[in-house]
CSV table of C-alpha atoms in Angstrom, one decimal:
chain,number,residue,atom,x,y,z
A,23,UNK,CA,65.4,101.2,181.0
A,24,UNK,CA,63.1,98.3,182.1
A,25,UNK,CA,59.9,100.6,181.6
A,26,UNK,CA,59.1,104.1,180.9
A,27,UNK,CA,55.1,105.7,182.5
A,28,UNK,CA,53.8,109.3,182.1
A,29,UNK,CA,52.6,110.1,185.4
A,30,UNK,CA,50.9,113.6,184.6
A,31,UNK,CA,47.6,113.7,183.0
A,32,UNK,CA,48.9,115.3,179.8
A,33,UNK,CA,52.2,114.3,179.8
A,34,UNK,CA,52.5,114.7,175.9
A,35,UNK,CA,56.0,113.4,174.0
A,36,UNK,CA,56.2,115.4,170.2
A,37,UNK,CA,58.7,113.4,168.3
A,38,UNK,CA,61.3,111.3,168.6
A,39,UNK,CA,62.0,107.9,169.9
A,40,UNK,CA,60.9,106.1,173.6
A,41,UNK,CA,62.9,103.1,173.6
A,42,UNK,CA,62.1,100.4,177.1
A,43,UNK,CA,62.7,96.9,177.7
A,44,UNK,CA,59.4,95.9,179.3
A,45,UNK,CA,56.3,98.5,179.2
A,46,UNK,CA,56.0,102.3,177.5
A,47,UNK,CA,52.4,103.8,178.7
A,48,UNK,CA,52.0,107.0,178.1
A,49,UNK,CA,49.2,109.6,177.7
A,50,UNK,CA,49.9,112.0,174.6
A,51,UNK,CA,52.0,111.1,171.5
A,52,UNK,CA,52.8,112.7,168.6
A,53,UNK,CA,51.2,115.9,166.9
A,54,UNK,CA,48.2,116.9,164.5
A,55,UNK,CA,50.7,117.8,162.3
A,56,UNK,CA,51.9,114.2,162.4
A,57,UNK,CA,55.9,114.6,163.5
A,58,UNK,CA,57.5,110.7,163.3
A,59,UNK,CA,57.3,109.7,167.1
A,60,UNK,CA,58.0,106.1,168.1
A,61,UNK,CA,57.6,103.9,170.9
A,62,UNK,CA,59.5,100.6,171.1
A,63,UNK,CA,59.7,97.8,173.6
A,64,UNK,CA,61.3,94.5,173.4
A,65,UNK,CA,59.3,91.2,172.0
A,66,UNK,CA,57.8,90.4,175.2
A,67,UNK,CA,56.9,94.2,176.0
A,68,UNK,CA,53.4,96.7,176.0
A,69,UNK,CA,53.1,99.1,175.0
A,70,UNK,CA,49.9,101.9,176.3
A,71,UNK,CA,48.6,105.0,175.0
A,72,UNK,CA,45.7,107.2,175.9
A,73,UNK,CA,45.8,109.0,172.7
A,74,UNK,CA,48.1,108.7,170.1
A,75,UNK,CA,48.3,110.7,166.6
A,76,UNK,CA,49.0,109.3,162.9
A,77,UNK,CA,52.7,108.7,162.4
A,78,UNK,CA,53.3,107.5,165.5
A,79,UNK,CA,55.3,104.0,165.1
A,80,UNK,CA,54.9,101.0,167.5
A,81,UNK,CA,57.7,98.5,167.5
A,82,UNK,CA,57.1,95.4,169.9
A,83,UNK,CA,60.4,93.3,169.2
A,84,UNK,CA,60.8,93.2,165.1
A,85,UNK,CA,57.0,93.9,164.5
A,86,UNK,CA,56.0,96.9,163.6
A,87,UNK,CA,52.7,99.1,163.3
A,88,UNK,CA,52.2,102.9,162.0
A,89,UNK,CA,49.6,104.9,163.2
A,90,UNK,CA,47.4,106.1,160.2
A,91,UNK,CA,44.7,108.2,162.1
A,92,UNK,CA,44.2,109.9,165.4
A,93,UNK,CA,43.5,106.9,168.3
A,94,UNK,CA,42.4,106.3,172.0
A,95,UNK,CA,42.8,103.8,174.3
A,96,UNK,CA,45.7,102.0,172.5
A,97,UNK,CA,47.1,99.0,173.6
A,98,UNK,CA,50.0,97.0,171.6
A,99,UNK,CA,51.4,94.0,172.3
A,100,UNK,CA,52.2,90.5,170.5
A,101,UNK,CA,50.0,87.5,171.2
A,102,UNK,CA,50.6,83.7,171.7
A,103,UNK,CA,51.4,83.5,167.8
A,104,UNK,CA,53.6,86.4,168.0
A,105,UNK,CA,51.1,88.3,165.8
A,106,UNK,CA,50.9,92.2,166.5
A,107,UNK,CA,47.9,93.0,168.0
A,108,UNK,CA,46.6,96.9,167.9
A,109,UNK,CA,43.5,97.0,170.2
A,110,UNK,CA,42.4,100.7,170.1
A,111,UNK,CA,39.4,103.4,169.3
A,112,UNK,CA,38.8,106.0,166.6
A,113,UNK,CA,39.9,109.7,168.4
């Protein structure tokens, strides 16, 4: 799947893994009660979240990130240097 986009405003996913080649954005991940939830693109790939919950995992290629607190506005991608970058707000 090229790319994967919640359409409803609280389209939520509660565990498991969203797997896409090119873009993931989504509006709800993971719980409170911090279930393991990932979302994983390939290298070149973004990944968007409105709100995201600790122990949700962000792959982009081989680089990976773990959500350790309730987030907003979460973007994740690699740069120019192939460094993860995790632009996002406090929840």
């Amino acid at each position: 799947m090229d790319s994967v986009y919640f359409v409803a405003d609280r389209s939520t996913t509660r565990g498991g893994i969203i797997n896409a080649a090119d873009e993931i954005k989504c509006k709800i991940v993971g719980t409170i009660a911090g279930v393991s939830t990932i979302l994983k693109v390939k290298k070149s790939g973004h990944i968007h979240a409105d709100i995201a919950y600790y122990n949700t995992k962000f792959i982009i290629g081989e680089k990976e990130f773990l959500l350790e607190e309730p987030s907003r506005n979460i973007h994740v991608y690699l740069d120019n240097d192939k460094e993860l970058v995790v632009d996002k707000f406090k929840l």
